[in-house]
XYZ file of C-alpha atoms in Angstrom:
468
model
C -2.790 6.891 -48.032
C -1.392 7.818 -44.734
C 2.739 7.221 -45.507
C 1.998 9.444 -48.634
C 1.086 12.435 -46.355
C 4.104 11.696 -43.917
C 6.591 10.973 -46.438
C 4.771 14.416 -48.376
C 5.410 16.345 -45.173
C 9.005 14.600 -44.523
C 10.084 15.941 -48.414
C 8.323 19.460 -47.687
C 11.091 19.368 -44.616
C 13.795 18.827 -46.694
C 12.791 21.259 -49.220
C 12.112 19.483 -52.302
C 9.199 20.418 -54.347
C 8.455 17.447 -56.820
C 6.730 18.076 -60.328
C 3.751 16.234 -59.300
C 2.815 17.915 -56.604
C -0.183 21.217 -55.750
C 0.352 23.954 -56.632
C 0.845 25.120 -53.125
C 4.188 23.415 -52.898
C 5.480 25.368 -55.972
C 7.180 27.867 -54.299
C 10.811 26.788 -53.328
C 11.900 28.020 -49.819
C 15.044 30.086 -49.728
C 17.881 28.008 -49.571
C 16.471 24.685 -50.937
C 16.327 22.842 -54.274
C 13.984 21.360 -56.324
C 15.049 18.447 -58.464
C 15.197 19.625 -61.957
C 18.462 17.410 -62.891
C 18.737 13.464 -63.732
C 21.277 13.665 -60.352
C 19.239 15.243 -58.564
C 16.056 12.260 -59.427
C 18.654 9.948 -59.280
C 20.051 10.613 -56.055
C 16.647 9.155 -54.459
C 17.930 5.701 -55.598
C 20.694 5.930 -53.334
C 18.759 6.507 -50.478
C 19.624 2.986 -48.703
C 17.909 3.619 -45.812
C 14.291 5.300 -46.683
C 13.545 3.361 -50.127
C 15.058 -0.368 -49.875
C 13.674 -1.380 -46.692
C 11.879 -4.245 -46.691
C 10.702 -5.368 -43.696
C 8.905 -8.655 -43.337
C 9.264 -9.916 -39.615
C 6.027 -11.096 -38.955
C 6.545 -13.497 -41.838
C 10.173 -14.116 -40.062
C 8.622 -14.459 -36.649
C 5.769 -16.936 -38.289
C 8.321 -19.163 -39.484
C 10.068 -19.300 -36.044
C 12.803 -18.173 -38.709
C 13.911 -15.739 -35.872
C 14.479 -16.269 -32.093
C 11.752 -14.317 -30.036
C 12.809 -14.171 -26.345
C 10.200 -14.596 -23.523
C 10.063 -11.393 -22.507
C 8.910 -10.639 -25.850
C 6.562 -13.272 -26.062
C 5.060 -11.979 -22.845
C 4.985 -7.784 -23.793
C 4.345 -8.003 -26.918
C 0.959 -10.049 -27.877
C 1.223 -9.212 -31.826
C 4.530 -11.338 -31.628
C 3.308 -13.657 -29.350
C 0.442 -14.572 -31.708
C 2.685 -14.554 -34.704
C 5.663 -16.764 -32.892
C 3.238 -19.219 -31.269
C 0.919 -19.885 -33.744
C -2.544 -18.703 -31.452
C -5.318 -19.254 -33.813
C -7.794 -17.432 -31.328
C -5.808 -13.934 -31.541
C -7.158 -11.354 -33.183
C -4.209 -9.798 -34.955
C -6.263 -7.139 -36.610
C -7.171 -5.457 -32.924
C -2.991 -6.023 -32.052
C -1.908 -4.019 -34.794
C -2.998 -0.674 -32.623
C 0.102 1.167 -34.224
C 1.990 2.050 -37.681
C 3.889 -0.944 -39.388
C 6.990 -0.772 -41.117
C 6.095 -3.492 -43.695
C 3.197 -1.676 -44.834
C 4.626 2.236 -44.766
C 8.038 1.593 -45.675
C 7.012 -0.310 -48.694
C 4.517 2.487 -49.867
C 7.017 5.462 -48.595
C 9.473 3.768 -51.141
C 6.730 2.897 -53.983
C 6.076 7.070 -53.478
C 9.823 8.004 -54.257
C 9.487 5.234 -57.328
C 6.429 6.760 -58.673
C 7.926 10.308 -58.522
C 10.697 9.212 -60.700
C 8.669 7.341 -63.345
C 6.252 10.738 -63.333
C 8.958 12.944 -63.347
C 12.761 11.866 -64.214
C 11.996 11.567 -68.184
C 11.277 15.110 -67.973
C 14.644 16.273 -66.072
C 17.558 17.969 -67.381
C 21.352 17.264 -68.299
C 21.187 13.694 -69.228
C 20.563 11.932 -72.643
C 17.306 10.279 -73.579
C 19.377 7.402 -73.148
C 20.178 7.917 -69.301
C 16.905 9.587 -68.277
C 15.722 6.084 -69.052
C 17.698 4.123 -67.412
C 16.180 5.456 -63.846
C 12.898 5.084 -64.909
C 13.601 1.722 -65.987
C 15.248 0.820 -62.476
C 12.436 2.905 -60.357
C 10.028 0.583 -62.430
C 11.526 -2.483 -61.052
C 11.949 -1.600 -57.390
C 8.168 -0.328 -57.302
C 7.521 -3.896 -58.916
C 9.346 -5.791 -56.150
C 7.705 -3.958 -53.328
C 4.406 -4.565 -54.312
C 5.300 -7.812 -55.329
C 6.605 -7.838 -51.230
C 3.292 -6.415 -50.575
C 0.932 -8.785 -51.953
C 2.652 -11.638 -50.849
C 2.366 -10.538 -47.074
C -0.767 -8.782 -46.957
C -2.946 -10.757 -49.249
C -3.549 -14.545 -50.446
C -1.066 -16.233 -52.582
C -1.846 -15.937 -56.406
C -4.061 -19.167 -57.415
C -5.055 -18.780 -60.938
C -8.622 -20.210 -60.612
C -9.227 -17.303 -57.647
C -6.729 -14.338 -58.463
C -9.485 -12.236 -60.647
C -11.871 -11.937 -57.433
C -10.163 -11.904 -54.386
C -8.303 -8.332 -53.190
C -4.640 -7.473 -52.866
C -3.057 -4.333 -51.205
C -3.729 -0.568 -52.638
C -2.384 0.059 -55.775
C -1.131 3.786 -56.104
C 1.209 4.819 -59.224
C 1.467 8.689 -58.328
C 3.119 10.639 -56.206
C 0.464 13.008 -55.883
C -0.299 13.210 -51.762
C -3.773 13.146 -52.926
C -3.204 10.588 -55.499
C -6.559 7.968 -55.869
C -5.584 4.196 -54.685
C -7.811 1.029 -55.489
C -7.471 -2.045 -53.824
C -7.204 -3.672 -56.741
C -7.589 -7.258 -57.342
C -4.697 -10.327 -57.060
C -4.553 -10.472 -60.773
C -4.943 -7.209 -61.710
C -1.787 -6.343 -59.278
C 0.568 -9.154 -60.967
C -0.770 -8.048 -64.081
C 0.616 -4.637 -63.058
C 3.976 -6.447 -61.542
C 4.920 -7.820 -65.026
C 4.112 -5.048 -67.112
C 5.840 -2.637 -65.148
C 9.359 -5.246 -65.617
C 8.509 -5.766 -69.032
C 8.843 -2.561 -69.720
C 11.830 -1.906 -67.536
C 13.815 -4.673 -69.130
C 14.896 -2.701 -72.560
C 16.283 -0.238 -71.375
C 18.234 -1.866 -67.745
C 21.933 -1.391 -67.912
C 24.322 -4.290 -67.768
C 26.231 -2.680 -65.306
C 24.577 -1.088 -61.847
C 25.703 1.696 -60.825
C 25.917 0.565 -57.250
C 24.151 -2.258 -55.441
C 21.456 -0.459 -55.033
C 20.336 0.039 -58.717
C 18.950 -3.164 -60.107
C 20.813 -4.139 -63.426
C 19.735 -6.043 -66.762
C 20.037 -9.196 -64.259
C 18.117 -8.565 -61.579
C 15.063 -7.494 -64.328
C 15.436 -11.343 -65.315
C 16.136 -12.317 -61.639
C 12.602 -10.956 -60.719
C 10.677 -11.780 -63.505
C 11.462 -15.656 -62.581
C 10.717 -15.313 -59.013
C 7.270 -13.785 -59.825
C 6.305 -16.238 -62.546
C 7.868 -19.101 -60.093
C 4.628 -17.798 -57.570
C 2.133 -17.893 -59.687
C 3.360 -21.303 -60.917
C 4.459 -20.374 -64.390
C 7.601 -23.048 -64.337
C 8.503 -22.631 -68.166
C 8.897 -18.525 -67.954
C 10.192 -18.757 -64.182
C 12.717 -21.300 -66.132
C 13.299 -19.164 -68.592
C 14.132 -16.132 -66.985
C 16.163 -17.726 -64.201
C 18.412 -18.949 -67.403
C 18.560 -15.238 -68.889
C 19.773 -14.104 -64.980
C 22.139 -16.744 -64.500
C 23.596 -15.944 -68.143
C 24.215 -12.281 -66.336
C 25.402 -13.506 -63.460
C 25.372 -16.756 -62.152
C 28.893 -16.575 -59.495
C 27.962 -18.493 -55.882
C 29.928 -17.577 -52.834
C 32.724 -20.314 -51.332
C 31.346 -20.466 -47.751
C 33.465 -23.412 -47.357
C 36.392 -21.022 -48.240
C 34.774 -18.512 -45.581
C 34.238 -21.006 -42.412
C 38.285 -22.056 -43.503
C 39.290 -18.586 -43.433
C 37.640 -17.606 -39.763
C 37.552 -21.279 -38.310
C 39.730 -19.961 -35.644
C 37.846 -17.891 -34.598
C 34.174 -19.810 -35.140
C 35.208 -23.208 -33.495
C 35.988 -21.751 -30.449
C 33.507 -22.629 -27.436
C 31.572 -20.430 -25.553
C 33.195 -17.530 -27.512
C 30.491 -15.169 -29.653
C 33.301 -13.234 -31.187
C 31.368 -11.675 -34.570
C 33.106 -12.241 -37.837
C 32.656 -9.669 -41.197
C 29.633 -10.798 -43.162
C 30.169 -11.260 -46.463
C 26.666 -10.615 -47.874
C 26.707 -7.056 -48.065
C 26.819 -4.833 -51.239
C 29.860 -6.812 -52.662
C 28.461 -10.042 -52.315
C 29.278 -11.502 -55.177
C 25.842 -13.186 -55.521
C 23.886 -10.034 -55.755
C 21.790 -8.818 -58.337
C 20.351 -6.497 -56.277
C 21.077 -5.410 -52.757
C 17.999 -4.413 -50.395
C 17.891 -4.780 -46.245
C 15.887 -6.414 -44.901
C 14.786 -7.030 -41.123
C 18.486 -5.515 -40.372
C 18.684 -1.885 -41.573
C 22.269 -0.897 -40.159
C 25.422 -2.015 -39.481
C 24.470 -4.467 -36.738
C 24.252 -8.372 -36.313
C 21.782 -10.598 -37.959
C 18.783 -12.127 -36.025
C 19.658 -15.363 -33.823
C 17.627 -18.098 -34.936
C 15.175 -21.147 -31.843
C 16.833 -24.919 -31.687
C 13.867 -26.064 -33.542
C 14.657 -23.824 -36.760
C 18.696 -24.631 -36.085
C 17.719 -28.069 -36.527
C 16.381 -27.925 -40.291
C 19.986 -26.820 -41.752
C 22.118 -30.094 -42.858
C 24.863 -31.405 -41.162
C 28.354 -29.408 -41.932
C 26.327 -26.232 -43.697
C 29.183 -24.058 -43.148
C 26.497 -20.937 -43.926
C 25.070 -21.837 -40.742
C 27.848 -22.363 -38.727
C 29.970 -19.570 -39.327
C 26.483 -17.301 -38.742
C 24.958 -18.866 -35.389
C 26.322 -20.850 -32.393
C 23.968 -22.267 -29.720
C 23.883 -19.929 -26.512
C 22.297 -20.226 -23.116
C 21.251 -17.677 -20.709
C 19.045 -18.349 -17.775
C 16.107 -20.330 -19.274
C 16.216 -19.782 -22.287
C 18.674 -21.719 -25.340
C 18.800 -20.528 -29.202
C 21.724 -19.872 -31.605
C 23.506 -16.891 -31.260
C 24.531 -14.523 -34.154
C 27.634 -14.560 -35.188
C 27.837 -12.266 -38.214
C 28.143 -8.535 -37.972
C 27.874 -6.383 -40.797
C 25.425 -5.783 -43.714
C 22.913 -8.769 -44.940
C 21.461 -8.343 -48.478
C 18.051 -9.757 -46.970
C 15.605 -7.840 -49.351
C 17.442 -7.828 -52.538
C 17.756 -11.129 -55.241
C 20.919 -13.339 -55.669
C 22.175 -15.872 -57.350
C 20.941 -18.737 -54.924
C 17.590 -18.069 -54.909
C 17.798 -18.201 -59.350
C 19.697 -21.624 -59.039
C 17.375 -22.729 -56.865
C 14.104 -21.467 -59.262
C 15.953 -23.248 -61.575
C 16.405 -26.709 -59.838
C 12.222 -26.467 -58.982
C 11.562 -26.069 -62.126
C 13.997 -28.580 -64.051
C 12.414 -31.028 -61.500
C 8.532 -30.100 -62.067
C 9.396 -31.107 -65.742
C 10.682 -34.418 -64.968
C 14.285 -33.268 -65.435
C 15.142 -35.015 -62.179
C 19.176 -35.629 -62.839
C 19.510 -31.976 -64.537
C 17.649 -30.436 -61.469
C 19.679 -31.915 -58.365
C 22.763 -30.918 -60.823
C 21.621 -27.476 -60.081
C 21.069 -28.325 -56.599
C 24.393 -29.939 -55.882
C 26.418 -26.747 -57.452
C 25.192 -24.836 -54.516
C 25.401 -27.073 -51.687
C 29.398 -27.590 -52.741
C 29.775 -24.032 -52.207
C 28.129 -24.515 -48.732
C 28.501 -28.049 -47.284
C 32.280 -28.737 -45.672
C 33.766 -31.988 -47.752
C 33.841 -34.497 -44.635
C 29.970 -34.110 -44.752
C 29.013 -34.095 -48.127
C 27.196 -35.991 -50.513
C 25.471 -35.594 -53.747
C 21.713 -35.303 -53.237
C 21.129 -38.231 -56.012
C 17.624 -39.847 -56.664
C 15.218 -40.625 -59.363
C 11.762 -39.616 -57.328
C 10.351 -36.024 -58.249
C 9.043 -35.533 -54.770
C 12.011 -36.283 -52.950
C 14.306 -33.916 -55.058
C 11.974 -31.383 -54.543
C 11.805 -31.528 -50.947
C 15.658 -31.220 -51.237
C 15.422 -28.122 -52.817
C 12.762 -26.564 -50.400
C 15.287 -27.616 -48.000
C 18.391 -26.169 -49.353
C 16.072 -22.647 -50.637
C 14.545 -22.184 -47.142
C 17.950 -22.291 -45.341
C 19.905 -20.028 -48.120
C 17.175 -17.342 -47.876
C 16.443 -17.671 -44.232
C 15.269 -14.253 -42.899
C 13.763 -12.918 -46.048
C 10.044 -13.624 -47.577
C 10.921 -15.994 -49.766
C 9.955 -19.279 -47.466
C 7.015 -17.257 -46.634
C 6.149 -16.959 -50.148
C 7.038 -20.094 -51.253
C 5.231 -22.177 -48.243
C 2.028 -20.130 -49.156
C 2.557 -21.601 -52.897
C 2.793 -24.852 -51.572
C -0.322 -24.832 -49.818
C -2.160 -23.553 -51.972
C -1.016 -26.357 -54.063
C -1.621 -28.987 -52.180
C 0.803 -31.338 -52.808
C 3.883 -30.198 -50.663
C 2.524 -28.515 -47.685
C 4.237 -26.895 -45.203
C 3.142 -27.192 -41.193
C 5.173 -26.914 -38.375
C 4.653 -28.443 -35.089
C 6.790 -27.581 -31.766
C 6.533 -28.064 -28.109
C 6.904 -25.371 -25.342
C 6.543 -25.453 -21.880
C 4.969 -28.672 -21.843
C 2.654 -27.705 -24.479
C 2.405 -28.371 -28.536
C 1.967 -25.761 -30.959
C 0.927 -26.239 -34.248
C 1.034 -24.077 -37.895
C -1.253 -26.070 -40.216
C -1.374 -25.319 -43.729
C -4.447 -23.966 -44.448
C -4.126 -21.766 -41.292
C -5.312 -18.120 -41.605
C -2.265 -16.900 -39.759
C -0.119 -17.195 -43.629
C -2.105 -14.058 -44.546
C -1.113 -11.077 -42.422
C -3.779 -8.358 -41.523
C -3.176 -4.457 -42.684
C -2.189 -2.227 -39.782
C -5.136 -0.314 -38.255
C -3.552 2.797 -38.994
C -3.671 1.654 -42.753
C -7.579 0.970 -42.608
C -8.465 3.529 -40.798
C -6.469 6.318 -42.349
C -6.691 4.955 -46.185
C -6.509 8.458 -47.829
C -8.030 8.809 -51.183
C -9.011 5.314 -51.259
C -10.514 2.189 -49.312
C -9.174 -0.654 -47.968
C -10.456 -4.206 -46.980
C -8.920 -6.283 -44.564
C -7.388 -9.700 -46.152
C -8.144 -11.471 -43.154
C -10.936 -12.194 -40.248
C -8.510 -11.980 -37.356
């Protein structure tokens, strides 16, 4: 594919001559180094920037889970369509240039597959260690083409996964490497086994944020059974994560701490988030539509809305801001934002879905209520408390979409939904004197592959997901 000759030519800058490559790349320029050592395979797990990107704003923008101002609305049309919900435009013919969703996710799933070709093979380091990488590389391929599928192609039904297509499915490094757009099932088949055989040999421990642990094996493995509607193993694994780690960060404690500076109108004065590689409700830490040190994205009214009353989350991270025409809530946050990895909130939350799908109603908002202490200031809280299935669960989508705000996961769970049946998601908002609507079996919840991707699909074909 295209990203495998760029990120082929971007190594062949740097130097490096991998094991799986021609022969032609063989010889090591003077003054370079090939990888030979496990630190030297290893290293490519620390590289923040390049492999644990995962970008996902159209999904963002879709959602109106991110503010898009009007003079992006009126330059760019791809946004436009996304952010207003326009049926009638044809996406495919918009996406004119290279995507970061789709060639970030492959550069990365590249670097993965060179380690699981190659690091078993490398030198100073014990059986024992050598595995450990390949374990971890196994995972973070897993979870971006488990990002992948979930943007680019239909959300897993059972009844239609064997025949419809996913995304290309590449496990070699090899710039000429074959890929096969293989088919839903076949590339959640693939998902699992490649975590199933991770999960022997994942450390307890990370070695930084960046290097999924025993937990974050367990963490994924229930958030890819929970979307393809597999309650009793999503259950089960969000059990064996939370046994790993199951800690939830005191925003009430946070919005205390900085409330002097928060409360104070008018003023936009950033405080330190606290979701970056420390957070202590990582398993895993990945960016997501913020790659630096920067602020988060500011969020319309209409989304603002949909957060309860007293969520001290959202109100020590946005504060409603007007210039000229145009009103939305401000960022507030500056820092890092764990937007791509897993934590804890999104397992208690698997959890409470599934408790409740089993008619475990009490034990479910239980779950529920844990986090939203952690979150909702005292003078405005109240135990969610009812007896009805469908109302808990709505209280759950609630609470999930506003923790993971800003990272697929409402995208991927409102496509479940749908396809379900039961608890669809639409959206409906009025602009300029005009509504706009998101219905639920709208073809804008499956996004088109870049032209670039199509057109330039290296050893391989690809066919578009979507009409327009």
């Amino acid at each position: 594919m295209k990203n495998i000759y760029k990120k082929a030519a971007f190594l062949l800058a740097l130097g490096l001559t991998f094991a799986s490559c021609e022969n032609y790349l063989d010889d090591v320029p003077k003054g370079s180094k090939s990888p030979t050592t496990l630190a030297d395979y290893e290293a490519f797990l620390r590289d923040e920037y390049t492999n644990h990107r995962v970008n996902i704003i159209g999904a963002s923008l879709l959602l109106n889970d991110q503010y898009a101002t009007l003079a992006t609305l009126s330059s760019d049309r791809l946004t436009n369509a996304n952010y207003m919900w326009d049926e009638n435009a044809d996406r495919i013919a918009l996406k004119v240039s290279d995507e970061t969703t789709f060639y970030a996710s492959y550069q990365g799933i590249s670097t993965f597959n060179l380690l699981i070709e190659s690091v078993l093979n490398s030198t100073k380091a014990t059986e024992e260690e050598k595995r450990v990488v390949w374990a971890e590389a196994k995972v973070l391929r897993a979870m971006n083409y488990f990002n992948l599928v979930n943007f680019y192609a239909d959300t897993y039904v059972a009844s239609t996964a064997a025949t419809k297509l996913s995304v290309p499915l590449i496990t070699s490094a090899n710039i000429n490497a074959p890929s096969k757009q293989v088919t839903i099932q076949e590339l959640y088949d693939f998902i699992l086994n490649d975590v199933k055989e991770a999960l022997p040999y994942l450390p307890k421990v990370s070695q930084t944020a960046l290097h999924p642990n025993l937990g974050t094996g367990y963490a994924f493995y229930s958030r890819v059974y929970l979307q393809m509607n597999n309650y009793t193993e999503a259950l089960k694994y969000a059990d064996l994560a939370l046994a790993e780690n199951n800690k939830l960060y005191d925003w009430v404690g946070y919005y205390n701490t900085n409330k002097a500076i928060i409360d104070v109108p008018n003023s936009y004065t950033a405080t330190t988030s606290p979701m970056g590689f420390n957070y202590v409700e990582n398993y895993n830490y990945r960016h997501g539509i913020t790659n630096n040190l920067s602020t988060e994205n500011s969020i319309p009214v209409e989304r603002a809305q949909r957060f309860e009353t007293g969520d001290a989350r959202f109100i020590s991270r946005w504060k409603i801001y007007t210039v000229g025409a145009e009103t939305y809530y401000r960022r507030t946050l500056s820092g890092f934002f764990n937007l791509g990895g897993i934590t804890t909130v999104e397992i208690y939350l698997i959890k409470a879905e599934c408790l409740a799908r089993a008619g475990q109603i009490s034990d479910a908002l239980g779950v529920l209520n844990t986090v939203r202490k952690t979150r909702i200031l005292p003078a405005s809280y109240q135990d969610i408390s009812t007896t009805d299935q469908a109302t808990a669960l709505r209280a759950i989508y609630r609470t999930k979409n506003n923790e993971l705000v800003n990272t697929l996961i409402p995208f991927a769970d409102a496509r479940r939904l749908n396809a379900e049946g039961v608890y669809k998601v639409s959206f409906t908002k009025t602009a300029n004197g005009n509504t706009y609507t998101l219905s639920s079996d709208s073809h804008l919840w499956t996004m088109p592959f870049p032209q670039g991707a199509t057109q330039n699909p290296g050893n391989g074909t690809i066919t578009q997901n979507v009409d327009k």
